[in-house]
Amino acid sequence: MSTPSIVLHSHKPGSPPGDLAIWFFIFAELLAFGIFFGSYAFSRAHHVELFNQSQLLLNRESGAINALVLITSSYFVVRAVAAIKQGLDRECANWLAAAIGLGCVFVVIKLFEFHAKFSAGISLSTNTFYMFYLSLTIFHFMHVILGMVILAAVMLKARRGGYTPEEHTGVETGASYWHMVDLVWVVLFPLVYVIR
Amino acid sequence: MQYQSQKVAMPYFIAAIGLFTGQILFGLIMGLQYVMGDFLFPAIPFNVARMVHTNLLIVWLLFGFMGAAYYMIPEETESELFSPKLAWLMFWIFLVAGALTIVGYLLVPYAGLAKMTFNDLWPTMGREFLEQPLPTKLGIVVVALAFLFNISMTILKGRKTSIALVLLMGLWGLAVFFLFSFYNPSNLVLDKYFWWWTVHLWVEGVWELILGSLLAFVLIKVTGVDREIIEKWLYIIVAMTLITGIIGTGHHYYWIGTPEYWQWFGSVFSALEPIPFFMMTVFAFTMVNRRRREHPNKAATLWALGTGVMSFLGAGVWGFLHTLAPVNFYTHGTQITAAHGHMAFYGAYVMVVLTIISYAMPVMRGRAANSEKAQVMEMWSFWLMTVAIVFITLFLTAAGILQVWLQRVSDTPMGFMAAQDQVTLFYWLREISGVIFLIGLITYIASFFVGGETKEAA
Amino acid sequence: MNTPPQPHFVRPCTRIWLALITLTAVTYSIGEAGLGGKNIMLLVLGITLLKSQMIASYFMGLRKASPMWRIIMASWLVIVGGMIASAYLMGLQ
């Protein structure tokens, strides 16, 4: 039996990894977040004092830890794609499991953060800053959940041996979506928690 | 036609076209009342004509959706309908209930109708688009449940395709959100808040799923493109529709007493609502360009492409024009809304129902497509109606812009009626376009009676 | 069956991962120090755009994709970054 060669592009050359349809979805999502980021920035311009004061009350540690968690999780997903390209489906599934595990860590930290805010009586109607803080983080939070569901579906299929070094578009599709979730937090964290 | 029970769609389609005609006639009456206030008064006051115009639209579209489901589901699931008898029974119940309701609107003063139909016991009437008396509303629920039972059982016993499941999801959503029409809180803010759960989540939510699956079905048939490709698009369109449409409800919550954050949610998410419509346009054209066969039914392909373009223009572009809160602050409830409403309903829902009728009717009449002559006539009707609706939209937009200016922006704002007097020219032009639309509709109906040489069903 | 060698993108991605961790730590320290103002904002924003481009190019694999995809992604970053920066400067006045 000859050594199978690595398939670098299981799809049309030049198109990004994963199913083309997911990229429409990714850019539509980025557009939505982009509009939200812009709205935040321009609202801040009108209420600089309010935003700077309210920002001090955020839990910057949990925001930063969550950034590290998602970045690392994204890296694990890269390793999962690498593993499936080598035909190592168990390893691929394990990397994905680790990535999902980190996703759970993100969710738990975020829930503590939300709990603290809600028990302090903060809601969407408290002020413009908290309206944005809560909407942006909750909207992103829902994307983390959706991303974890997608990764879990991919992981189960990988565990069943459903992907091969030649055909693993599903893994790349899930990976691309998860990187987008990471990317959004990488912008959201400095914008809402740090820049003042 | 592959399955005998598909034929039950035929009466639904015929009723749909009949009620469509009624809707247009009442539209013309109202259009004239805009400029001749006492036309047909007191026999048909404006508010009654408007109620009949909008209610007929909803009812005939529902007939169209049901007919489409009865036609598509046996073919998609590869099994006969669970109970064609039940479908026939529901057809008559729905038609009679609908007709009685319209007759009630026309013959009895609305307050009297409310008294006669036990509105005191359970008040649900008097709200725009949900004016139906209680018995009619209950009838709609019964018909919808029986219909969904029939469709769901057929899907359960047959092949489960994405198109069938998306359609089923849309239809169940339609039924579930209609239930909010029974909820009528005395707090006016809450009343409006939940009213939109029926109205908005229908036309900017679950109906779009129905639209997507109908379009996908016809595109598979006329282009022969692989099901997997079409389904992938359908999934993405559905996901985008739900993400933008559900939170997009917020664009109705700007000025009704709901918290301020709705101005942000509504603006951001509804601004994205054109995306799924744009994707539908790209979808339709890509599939037709990649077609693997030349289907003899050219008219159906034209309707499908038309749906893609006009739904994007009407729902997407004209919706976006006045969806942002700072813009809507000025345009709310003006003729801009009417312009958007006309093109969006025509472009998205009227056209998709006409698409499926155009595809399915010839098949049910035992041929793959109508004769060349009949198709040419149908295409004429397509252009007449579509161009007419474009002009109706443009004239109403012009009227709306002028109205906003005179009534709300200018330094010396006019009263409502004074501003209306200034835009009569546009209302006359709109009425003329309406007559052309009617001519288009008559042409459309006539095309069913044109004979000629036809191709046998494949 | 022999396992094929590890794909060549793993090592660069590992380095990118470490860089992202470091840059996040820098952003966090700036926040902890309570720094603010135009120059700090530009620095933090610059780091953010750099990180985003790294994720897009390496993790998402866009550096191997055709220019169209890279341009779409880059313009998203430029527009979002531009909006944030110009809104910030607006707020200074």
XYZ file of C-alpha atoms in Angstrom:
747
model
C 0.000 0.000 0.000
C 1.394 3.341 -0.968
C 1.646 6.243 1.394
C -1.371 8.481 0.943
C -0.376 11.999 0.121
C -1.806 14.952 1.961
C -4.661 16.627 0.205
C -4.163 20.321 0.725
C -7.229 21.485 -1.115
C -10.235 19.254 -1.039
C -12.130 21.902 -2.970
C -11.714 24.439 -5.733
C -8.333 26.194 -5.463
C -8.652 29.774 -4.282
C -11.816 29.358 -2.280
C -11.497 29.492 1.499
C -11.527 26.289 3.591
C -14.902 24.688 4.155
C -18.182 24.876 2.366
C -18.723 28.011 0.299
C -22.140 28.505 1.889
C -20.634 28.905 5.387
C -18.575 31.809 4.098
C -21.675 33.684 3.017
C -22.961 33.066 6.497
C -19.694 34.125 8.150
C -19.578 37.403 6.274
C -23.248 38.090 6.967
C -22.528 37.546 10.661
C -19.446 39.741 10.524
C -21.559 42.423 8.883
C -24.050 42.241 11.762
C -21.292 42.488 14.368
C -19.592 45.220 12.368
C -22.745 47.338 12.422
C -23.059 46.731 16.161
C -19.412 47.706 16.763
C -19.878 50.880 14.757
C -23.081 51.732 16.629
C -21.250 51.220 19.920
C -18.362 53.438 18.868
C -20.532 56.300 17.645
C -22.868 56.137 20.649
C -19.799 56.313 22.852
C -18.702 59.472 21.061
C -21.880 61.133 22.347
C -21.585 59.831 25.924
C -17.840 59.542 26.563
C -18.107 60.160 30.309
C -20.881 57.633 30.805
C -19.046 54.974 28.791
C -15.735 55.537 30.579
C -17.364 55.351 34.006
C -19.473 52.309 33.276
C -16.540 50.507 31.662
C -14.637 50.641 34.988
C -17.322 48.420 36.511
C -16.772 45.616 34.006
C -14.868 42.508 34.963
C -11.808 42.917 32.747
C -10.176 39.722 34.074
C -13.000 37.518 32.884
C -13.025 39.286 29.520
C -9.289 38.720 29.075
C -9.381 35.117 30.267
C -12.202 34.461 27.860
C -10.114 35.949 25.038
C -7.292 33.536 25.873
C -9.783 30.674 26.131
C -11.274 31.307 22.702
C -7.900 31.894 21.027
C -6.605 28.618 22.415
C -9.808 26.848 21.482
C -9.431 28.173 17.950
C -5.876 26.833 17.873
C -7.148 23.397 18.941
C -9.555 23.464 16.027
C -6.612 24.179 13.714
C -4.988 21.056 15.119
C -8.185 19.103 14.524
C -8.137 20.082 10.842
C -4.456 19.118 10.651
C -5.236 15.749 12.233
C -7.996 14.881 9.789
C -5.742 15.797 6.867
C -3.436 13.074 8.174
C -6.356 10.698 8.430
C -6.188 10.588 12.228
C -9.903 10.737 12.949
C -9.640 9.882 16.676
C -7.108 12.615 17.187
C -9.247 15.035 15.219
C -12.217 14.233 17.447
C -10.065 14.676 20.569
C -8.844 18.119 19.488
C -12.426 19.083 18.774
C -13.511 17.796 22.181
C -10.808 19.959 23.768
C -11.990 22.967 21.768
C -15.588 22.361 22.860
C -14.370 21.975 26.451
C -12.778 25.421 26.254
C -16.035 26.693 24.756
C -17.748 25.430 27.925
C -15.176 27.294 30.032
C -16.042 30.465 28.113
C -19.744 29.891 28.694
C -19.302 29.314 32.436
C -17.126 32.407 32.929
C -19.600 34.452 30.916
C -22.522 33.182 32.957
C -20.783 34.261 36.176
C -20.215 37.663 34.609
C -23.851 37.995 33.529
C -25.033 36.785 36.920
C -22.972 39.425 38.696
C -24.363 42.154 36.442
C -27.964 41.044 36.696
C -27.826 40.684 40.477
C -26.435 44.226 40.638
C -29.733 45.233 39.042
C -28.187 46.059 35.678
C -30.402 45.525 32.642
C -30.679 46.574 29.017
C -32.435 49.732 30.141
C -29.839 50.816 32.757
C -27.967 53.089 30.349
C -26.689 53.158 26.773
C -23.353 51.602 27.708
C -24.940 48.614 29.439
C -27.452 48.276 26.635
C -24.545 47.768 24.240
C -22.442 45.735 26.645
C -25.270 43.290 27.298
C -26.532 43.072 23.705
C -23.081 42.600 22.213
C -21.944 40.010 24.727
C -25.246 38.118 24.725
C -25.352 38.102 20.919
C -21.785 36.808 20.847
C -22.615 34.329 23.617
C -25.338 32.809 21.439
C -22.801 32.432 18.646
C -20.468 30.572 20.992
C -23.308 28.172 21.772
C -24.125 27.713 18.073
C -20.435 27.202 17.285
C -20.194 24.532 19.976
C -23.214 22.734 18.550
C -21.593 22.761 15.083
C -18.251 21.535 16.480
C -20.033 18.797 18.435
C -21.785 17.568 15.278
C -18.441 17.525 13.441
C -16.759 15.757 16.359
C -19.366 12.994 16.444
C -19.036 12.434 12.716
C -15.232 12.424 12.973
C -15.414 9.861 15.776
C -17.542 7.626 13.564
C -14.858 7.913 10.899
C -17.053 10.049 8.691
C -14.173 12.129 7.302
C -11.144 11.145 5.256
C -7.945 12.981 4.295
C -9.574 13.472 0.875
C -13.035 14.553 1.994
C -13.304 16.558 5.186
C -15.108 19.720 4.122
C -17.343 19.383 7.177
C -14.388 19.755 9.567
C -13.146 22.842 7.742
C -16.647 24.311 7.651
C -17.082 23.974 11.409
C -13.531 25.245 11.958
C -14.092 28.370 9.860
C -17.243 29.218 11.780
C -15.499 28.756 15.129
C -12.606 31.010 14.075
C -15.182 33.676 13.217
C -16.609 33.426 16.761
C -13.051 33.848 18.070
C -12.351 36.748 15.730
C -15.407 38.653 16.932
C -14.343 38.347 20.564
C -10.829 39.499 19.664
C -12.375 42.787 18.477
C -15.122 42.969 21.098
C -12.831 42.596 24.118
C -10.593 45.637 23.544
C -13.468 47.718 22.197
C -15.782 47.261 25.169
C -13.417 46.374 28.032
C -10.213 48.297 27.312
C -10.381 51.285 24.960
C -11.180 54.455 26.894
C -48.250 14.237 -12.108
C -46.637 11.417 -10.178
C -49.152 11.080 -7.356
C -52.915 11.063 -7.661
C -53.491 12.996 -4.438
C -51.503 15.980 -5.667
C -54.561 16.913 -7.651
C -56.267 18.210 -4.525
C -54.109 21.310 -4.950
C -56.185 22.358 -7.959
C -59.283 23.696 -6.123
C -56.987 25.556 -3.722
C -55.221 27.273 -6.605
C -58.474 28.136 -8.352
C -59.921 29.604 -5.150
C -56.705 31.533 -4.621
C -56.915 33.160 -8.038
C -60.611 33.922 -7.533
C -59.999 35.657 -4.219
C -56.971 37.419 -5.722
C -59.324 38.983 -8.259
C -61.613 40.115 -5.451
C -58.656 41.638 -3.630
C -57.653 43.661 -6.689
C -61.219 44.916 -7.253
C -61.430 46.172 -3.688
C -57.973 47.670 -4.074
C -59.244 49.657 -7.043
C -62.319 50.781 -5.103
C -60.097 52.017 -2.281
C -57.645 53.615 -4.644
C -60.524 55.647 -6.058
C -61.765 56.523 -2.580
C -58.382 58.093 -1.905
C -59.241 60.771 -4.448
C -63.053 60.596 -4.451
C -63.830 60.225 -0.783
C -67.545 59.468 -1.146
C -67.246 56.884 -3.931
C -69.648 54.011 -3.084
C -70.422 55.584 0.273
C -72.235 54.476 2.397
C -72.413 51.015 0.799
C -68.683 50.346 1.051
C -66.870 52.772 3.352
C -63.106 53.089 3.044
C -62.353 51.173 6.231
C -64.433 48.213 5.039
C -62.853 48.231 1.585
C -59.418 48.281 3.193
C -60.304 45.407 5.516
C -61.611 43.334 2.628
C -58.573 44.170 0.480
C -56.055 43.055 3.123
C -58.050 40.109 4.465
C -58.604 38.727 0.984
C -54.877 38.977 0.355
C -54.088 36.950 3.452
C -56.753 34.354 2.768
C -55.837 33.804 -0.860
C -52.155 33.535 -0.039
C -53.059 30.937 2.588
C -55.052 29.060 -0.066
C -51.986 29.295 -2.289
C -49.628 28.015 0.413
C -51.938 25.136 1.263
C -52.359 24.207 -2.386
C -48.613 24.395 -2.845
C -48.061 22.136 0.161
C -50.608 19.596 -1.080
C -48.929 19.586 -4.456
C -45.318 19.493 -3.264
C -45.470 17.171 -0.289
C -46.502 13.949 -2.107
C -43.745 14.514 -4.665
C -41.141 15.386 -2.044
C -42.040 12.546 0.305
C -42.671 10.110 -2.563
C -45.929 8.986 -1.053
C -49.593 9.786 -1.506
C -51.191 12.371 0.731
C -52.299 10.983 4.103
C -55.921 11.925 3.442
C -57.036 13.682 0.246
C -60.617 13.575 1.603
C -59.631 15.664 4.617
C -57.934 18.120 2.267
C -61.129 18.443 0.230
C -63.263 18.873 3.346
C -60.974 21.585 4.686
C -61.042 23.321 1.350
C -64.800 23.765 1.527
C -64.793 24.737 5.206
C -62.128 27.353 4.604
C -63.783 28.717 1.475
C -67.229 28.967 3.049
C -65.860 30.502 6.265
C -63.825 32.999 4.258
C -66.761 33.928 2.048
C -69.127 34.315 5.015
C -66.608 36.561 6.745
C -66.283 38.822 3.723
C -70.048 38.943 3.309
C -70.300 39.820 7.005
C -67.811 42.658 6.563
C -69.793 44.019 3.626
C -73.349 43.643 4.889
C -73.171 44.205 8.647
C -71.662 47.235 10.364
C -68.448 46.102 12.033
C -69.675 46.771 15.568
C -72.808 44.762 14.866
C -70.720 41.939 13.428
C -68.644 41.940 16.596
C -71.795 41.655 18.731
C -73.240 38.863 16.566
C -70.074 36.811 16.749
C -69.536 36.787 20.544
C -66.737 39.316 20.562
C -67.943 40.314 24.065
C -67.069 36.885 25.397
C -63.558 36.861 24.015
C -62.543 40.177 22.445
C -60.155 39.631 19.544
C -61.597 41.880 16.831
C -60.840 45.397 15.730
C -57.125 45.039 15.173
C -55.596 45.654 11.755
C -55.336 42.476 9.631
C -56.786 40.409 12.495
C -60.298 41.811 12.121
C -61.850 38.358 11.623
C -64.751 37.484 13.933
C -64.076 34.888 16.622
C -65.785 31.985 14.775
C -63.645 32.696 11.693
C -60.485 32.790 13.774
C -61.397 29.484 15.390
C -62.225 28.108 11.944
C -58.800 29.126 10.695
C -57.219 27.251 13.608
C -59.260 24.118 12.904
C -58.449 24.219 9.184
C -54.788 24.883 9.904
C -54.554 22.014 12.379
C -56.289 19.552 10.062
C -54.065 20.722 7.214
C -50.900 20.395 9.299
C -51.990 16.986 10.550
C -52.483 15.854 6.958
C -49.139 17.227 5.786
C -47.178 16.095 8.850
C -48.546 12.528 8.619
C -47.585 12.393 4.948
C -44.062 13.533 5.724
C -43.789 11.083 8.618
C -44.595 8.099 6.414
C -42.500 9.203 3.442
C -39.088 10.473 2.402
C -37.914 13.422 4.452
C -36.279 16.074 2.316
C -34.944 19.422 3.490
C -37.441 21.227 1.292
C -40.334 19.374 2.894
C -38.991 19.990 6.392
C -38.424 23.708 5.818
C -41.939 23.963 4.402
C -43.331 22.088 7.384
C -41.448 24.342 9.792
C -42.825 27.410 8.027
C -46.381 26.088 8.085
C -46.246 25.094 11.743
C -44.782 28.475 12.564
C -47.624 30.092 10.658
C -50.176 28.225 12.768
C -48.401 28.803 16.080
C -47.934 32.539 15.592
C -51.563 32.917 14.529
C -52.477 31.925 18.089
C -51.311 35.368 19.253
C -54.322 36.793 17.429
C -56.406 35.398 20.301
C -54.350 37.249 22.874
C -55.624 40.749 23.355
C -54.231 42.378 26.496
C -56.007 45.527 27.626
C -52.660 47.320 27.950
C -52.270 48.987 24.568
C -48.471 48.566 24.492
C -48.688 44.837 25.189
C -51.537 44.534 22.718
C -49.398 45.992 19.923
C -46.338 44.134 21.158
C -47.955 40.719 20.678
C -49.975 41.758 17.645
C -46.655 41.926 15.804
C -45.887 38.366 16.843
C -48.562 37.331 14.408
C -48.105 40.026 11.789
C -44.334 40.469 11.675
C -43.305 36.916 12.501
C -45.584 35.769 9.704
C -44.445 37.925 6.835
C -40.860 38.547 7.920
C -40.346 35.163 9.528
C -42.118 31.900 8.871
C -43.663 32.919 5.550
C -40.151 33.445 4.229
C -39.415 29.803 5.012
C -42.465 28.816 2.969
C -41.310 31.155 0.202
C -37.817 29.636 0.248
C -39.021 26.060 0.035
C -41.574 26.774 -2.722
C -38.923 28.522 -4.763
C -36.404 25.731 -4.139
C -38.954 23.115 -5.229
C -39.769 24.841 -8.500
C -36.080 25.549 -9.204
C -35.191 21.872 -8.789
C -37.966 20.981 -11.214
C -37.263 23.522 -13.918
C -33.456 23.580 -13.778
C -32.572 20.008 -12.899
C -29.770 21.248 -10.639
C -28.673 18.792 -7.928
C -30.867 18.743 -4.872
C -27.845 18.985 -2.531
C -26.790 22.326 -4.004
C -30.267 23.798 -3.803
C -30.765 22.532 -0.257
C -27.489 24.040 0.922
C -28.656 27.451 -0.264
C -32.007 26.890 1.353
C -30.378 26.176 4.726
C -28.317 29.344 4.666
C -31.296 31.434 3.549
C -33.420 29.969 6.338
C -30.738 30.619 8.947
C -30.269 34.226 7.814
C -34.028 34.764 7.687
C -34.498 33.599 11.248
C -31.515 35.492 12.680
C -32.498 38.788 11.065
C -36.264 38.367 11.082
C -36.877 37.364 14.683
C -34.954 40.160 16.390
C -35.901 42.389 13.451
C -39.382 42.475 15.002
C -37.833 45.334 16.949
C -38.331 47.675 13.995
C -42.016 47.783 14.914
C -41.261 48.565 18.555
C -39.748 52.019 18.118
C -42.680 54.208 19.080
C -45.210 52.024 20.850
C -43.963 52.365 24.410
C -41.396 49.564 24.532
C -37.878 50.072 25.999
C -35.420 52.196 24.073
C -33.035 49.381 23.210
C -35.539 48.160 20.641
C -34.523 51.122 18.488
C -31.045 49.606 18.279
C -32.073 45.972 17.964
C -34.752 46.816 15.437
C -32.492 49.024 13.343
C -29.494 46.694 13.260
C -31.268 43.416 12.668
C -33.957 44.603 10.310
C -31.281 46.408 8.292
C -29.901 42.913 7.649
C -33.241 41.476 6.572
C -32.511 42.219 2.897
C -29.606 39.731 3.015
C -31.712 36.553 2.834
C -33.772 38.150 0.064
C -30.633 39.090 -1.813
C -29.383 35.540 -1.406
C -32.681 34.308 -2.827
C -32.175 36.442 -5.923
C -28.628 35.201 -6.405
C -29.881 31.691 -5.710
C -32.602 31.819 -8.361
C -30.350 33.255 -11.050
C -27.401 30.959 -10.259
C -29.583 27.885 -10.435
C -31.219 28.912 -13.702
C -27.813 29.698 -15.221
C -26.498 26.318 -14.152
C -29.551 24.514 -15.467
C -29.097 20.990 -16.714
C -32.224 20.875 -18.808
C -34.453 23.137 -20.837
C -37.806 22.815 -19.180
C -40.670 23.508 -21.610
C -42.429 25.644 -18.980
C -40.706 28.964 -19.638
C -43.399 30.907 -17.825
C -42.743 29.158 -14.510
C -39.024 29.938 -14.791
C -39.861 33.572 -15.460
C -42.070 33.732 -12.366
C -39.333 32.115 -10.272
C -36.736 34.653 -11.394
C -39.274 37.437 -10.929
C -39.878 36.331 -7.350
C -36.164 36.564 -6.659
C -35.815 40.070 -8.042
C -39.090 41.577 -6.866
C -38.934 40.178 -3.344
C -35.477 41.677 -2.957
C -36.647 45.036 -4.285
C -39.960 45.147 -2.441
C -39.131 43.496 0.847
C -35.403 44.169 0.909
C -34.734 47.563 -0.639
C -38.074 49.253 0.090
C -38.068 47.798 3.579
C -34.574 49.057 4.259
C -35.507 52.557 3.075
C -37.519 53.263 6.205
C -36.408 50.658 8.722
C -33.730 52.609 10.582
C -35.169 54.266 13.669
C -33.982 57.816 12.835
C -35.576 57.557 9.369
C -38.680 55.807 10.603
C -39.185 58.636 13.083
C -40.315 60.678 10.073
C -41.755 58.060 7.745
C -43.732 55.952 10.218
C -47.223 55.173 8.957
C -46.979 57.246 5.780
C -47.455 56.242 2.158
C -43.841 54.988 2.239
C -45.153 52.075 4.290
C -47.915 51.494 1.743
C -45.369 51.525 -1.086
C -43.232 48.944 0.698
C -46.265 46.836 1.570
C -47.483 46.617 -2.012
C -44.195 45.666 -3.619
C -43.114 43.334 -0.822
C -46.345 41.340 -0.781
C -46.467 41.148 -4.549
C -42.779 40.430 -5.038
C -42.425 37.854 -2.316
C -45.697 36.084 -1.693
C -47.986 36.767 -4.634
C -45.250 35.923 -7.090
C -44.129 32.761 -5.360
C -47.695 31.454 -5.269
C -48.103 32.330 -8.960
C -44.782 30.565 -9.585
C -45.953 27.309 -8.093
C -49.347 27.629 -9.793
C -47.621 28.290 -13.088
C -45.509 25.183 -12.649
C -48.127 22.863 -11.150
C -51.334 23.707 -13.032
C -50.195 22.404 -16.427
C -48.904 19.227 -14.768
C -52.215 18.680 -13.004
C -53.937 19.210 -16.338
C -51.847 16.407 -17.818
C -49.050 18.213 -19.626
C -45.512 19.316 -18.826
C -46.233 22.852 -19.939
C -48.916 24.912 -21.583
C -48.903 25.669 -25.282
C -46.545 28.301 -26.638
C -49.493 30.637 -27.131
C -50.748 30.272 -23.574
C -47.259 30.782 -22.181
C -46.704 33.937 -24.192
C -49.958 35.258 -22.796
C -48.960 34.304 -19.256
C -45.642 36.088 -19.709
C -47.512 39.171 -20.885
C -49.529 39.051 -17.708
C -46.291 38.714 -15.738
C -44.923 41.900 -17.241
C -48.187 43.815 -17.000
C -48.687 43.020 -13.326
C -45.034 43.437 -12.386
C -44.574 46.740 -14.180
C -47.885 47.964 -12.753
C -46.802 47.127 -9.208
C -43.460 48.858 -9.785
C -45.323 52.005 -10.796
C -47.781 51.731 -7.901
C -44.764 51.521 -5.613
C -42.980 54.443 -7.228
C -46.078 56.683 -7.127
C -46.785 55.798 -3.512
C -43.146 56.431 -2.646
C -43.346 59.838 -4.269
C -46.602 60.532 -2.420
C -44.958 59.362 0.783
C -41.889 61.547 0.415
C -44.059 64.577 -0.293
C -46.328 63.698 2.611
C -43.392 63.376 5.027
C -42.045 66.680 3.834
C -45.296 68.652 4.042
C -46.609 67.074 7.186
C -43.543 66.392 9.326
C -40.347 68.042 8.103
C -41.261 71.475 6.815
C -41.094 74.572 9.024
C -44.832 75.061 8.696
C -46.193 71.509 8.939
C -49.587 70.844 7.378
C -52.364 68.784 8.873
C -52.881 65.234 7.619
C -55.821 65.918 5.341
C -54.279 69.122 3.952
C -51.139 67.164 3.068
C -53.268 64.450 1.454
C -54.825 67.056 -0.815
C -51.375 67.959 -2.088
C -50.568 64.446 -3.269
C -53.760 63.611 -5.178
C -51.889 63.573 -8.477
C -49.868 60.592 -7.302
C -53.015 58.834 -6.091
C -54.567 59.236 -9.550
C -51.440 57.845 -11.179
C -51.455 54.969 -8.702
C -55.077 54.219 -9.592
C -54.212 54.098 -13.300
C -51.384 51.652 -12.538
C -53.932 49.664 -10.563
C -56.156 49.381 -13.610
C -53.183 48.106 -15.608
C -52.572 45.566 -12.864
C -56.185 44.404 -13.238
C -55.705 44.069 -17.002
C -52.618 41.980 -16.268
C -54.626 39.797 -13.906
C -57.400 39.305 -16.492
C -54.742 38.364 -19.050
C -53.337 35.910 -16.519
C -56.701 34.253 -15.973
C -57.391 34.205 -19.705
C -54.099 32.382 -20.323
C -55.594 29.324 -18.593
C -58.232 29.068 -21.325
C -55.898 29.346 -24.291
C -55.557 26.036 -26.100
C -52.975 25.058 -28.660
C -50.447 22.319 -29.039
C -49.025 21.143 -25.745
C -46.220 18.836 -24.756
C -47.163 15.633 -22.992
C -46.286 15.298 -19.322
C -42.839 13.828 -18.868
C -1.348 2.361 6.644
C 1.309 5.009 7.159
C 0.293 8.298 8.598
C 1.150 11.154 6.264
C 3.375 13.878 7.689
C 1.863 16.689 9.679
C 0.499 19.437 7.410
C 2.909 22.319 7.071
C 0.458 24.890 8.436
C 0.642 23.562 11.999
C 3.946 25.172 12.967
C 3.078 28.685 11.729
C -0.284 28.402 13.456
C 1.423 27.463 16.729
C 3.560 30.568 16.486
C 0.489 32.634 15.672
C -1.284 31.190 18.702
C 1.612 32.230 20.970
C 1.667 35.693 19.403
C -2.079 36.074 19.965
C -1.699 35.098 23.627
C 1.095 37.643 24.097
C -0.802 40.433 22.366
C -3.907 39.717 24.430
C -1.783 40.015 27.557
C -0.510 43.388 26.326
C -4.055 44.632 25.705
C -5.128 43.424 29.122
C -2.180 45.151 30.871
C -3.026 48.414 29.147
C -6.529 48.071 30.524
C -5.235 47.213 34.006
C -2.965 50.245 33.993
C -6.065 52.317 33.297
C -4.391 53.970 30.322
C -6.451 55.950 27.871
C -6.203 58.686 25.283
C -5.701 58.909 21.565
C -2.309 57.238 21.272
C -3.189 54.371 23.587
C -6.415 53.866 21.663
C -4.509 53.713 18.376
C -2.061 51.232 19.891
C -4.808 48.963 21.249
C -6.750 49.202 17.989
C -3.583 48.422 16.008
C -2.935 45.337 18.115
C -6.557 44.273 17.658
C -6.460 44.607 13.880
C -3.142 42.755 13.758
C -4.597 39.915 15.845
C -7.710 39.782 13.678
C -5.670 39.620 10.499
C -3.571 36.810 11.994
C -6.692 34.802 12.801
C -8.130 35.449 9.350
C -4.920 34.639 7.462
C -3.629 31.667 9.412
C -6.433 30.090 11.450
C -9.111 30.672 8.839
C -6.609 29.919 6.091
C -7.498 32.954 4.007
C -3.874 33.569 3.020
C -4.246 30.616 0.634
C -7.556 31.886 -0.717
C -8.023 34.046 -3.780
C -7.587 37.857 -3.474
C -11.342 38.426 -3.470
C -11.816 36.658 -0.127
C -8.800 38.360 1.400
C -10.026 41.757 0.242
C -13.499 41.197 1.715
C -12.025 40.229 5.072
C -9.466 43.031 5.063
C -12.094 45.610 4.190
C -14.256 44.431 7.062
C -11.314 44.983 9.402
C -10.442 48.346 7.896
C -14.026 49.576 8.032
C -14.641 48.389 11.588
C -11.257 49.760 12.718
C -11.900 53.016 10.877
C -15.315 53.431 12.479
C -13.918 52.792 15.947
C -11.023 55.209 15.462
C -13.043 58.020 13.898
C -15.817 57.712 16.486
C -13.189 57.879 19.219
C -11.665 61.027 17.745
C -15.152 62.510 17.417
C -15.670 61.898 21.122
C -12.498 63.796 22.006
C -13.916 67.053 20.721
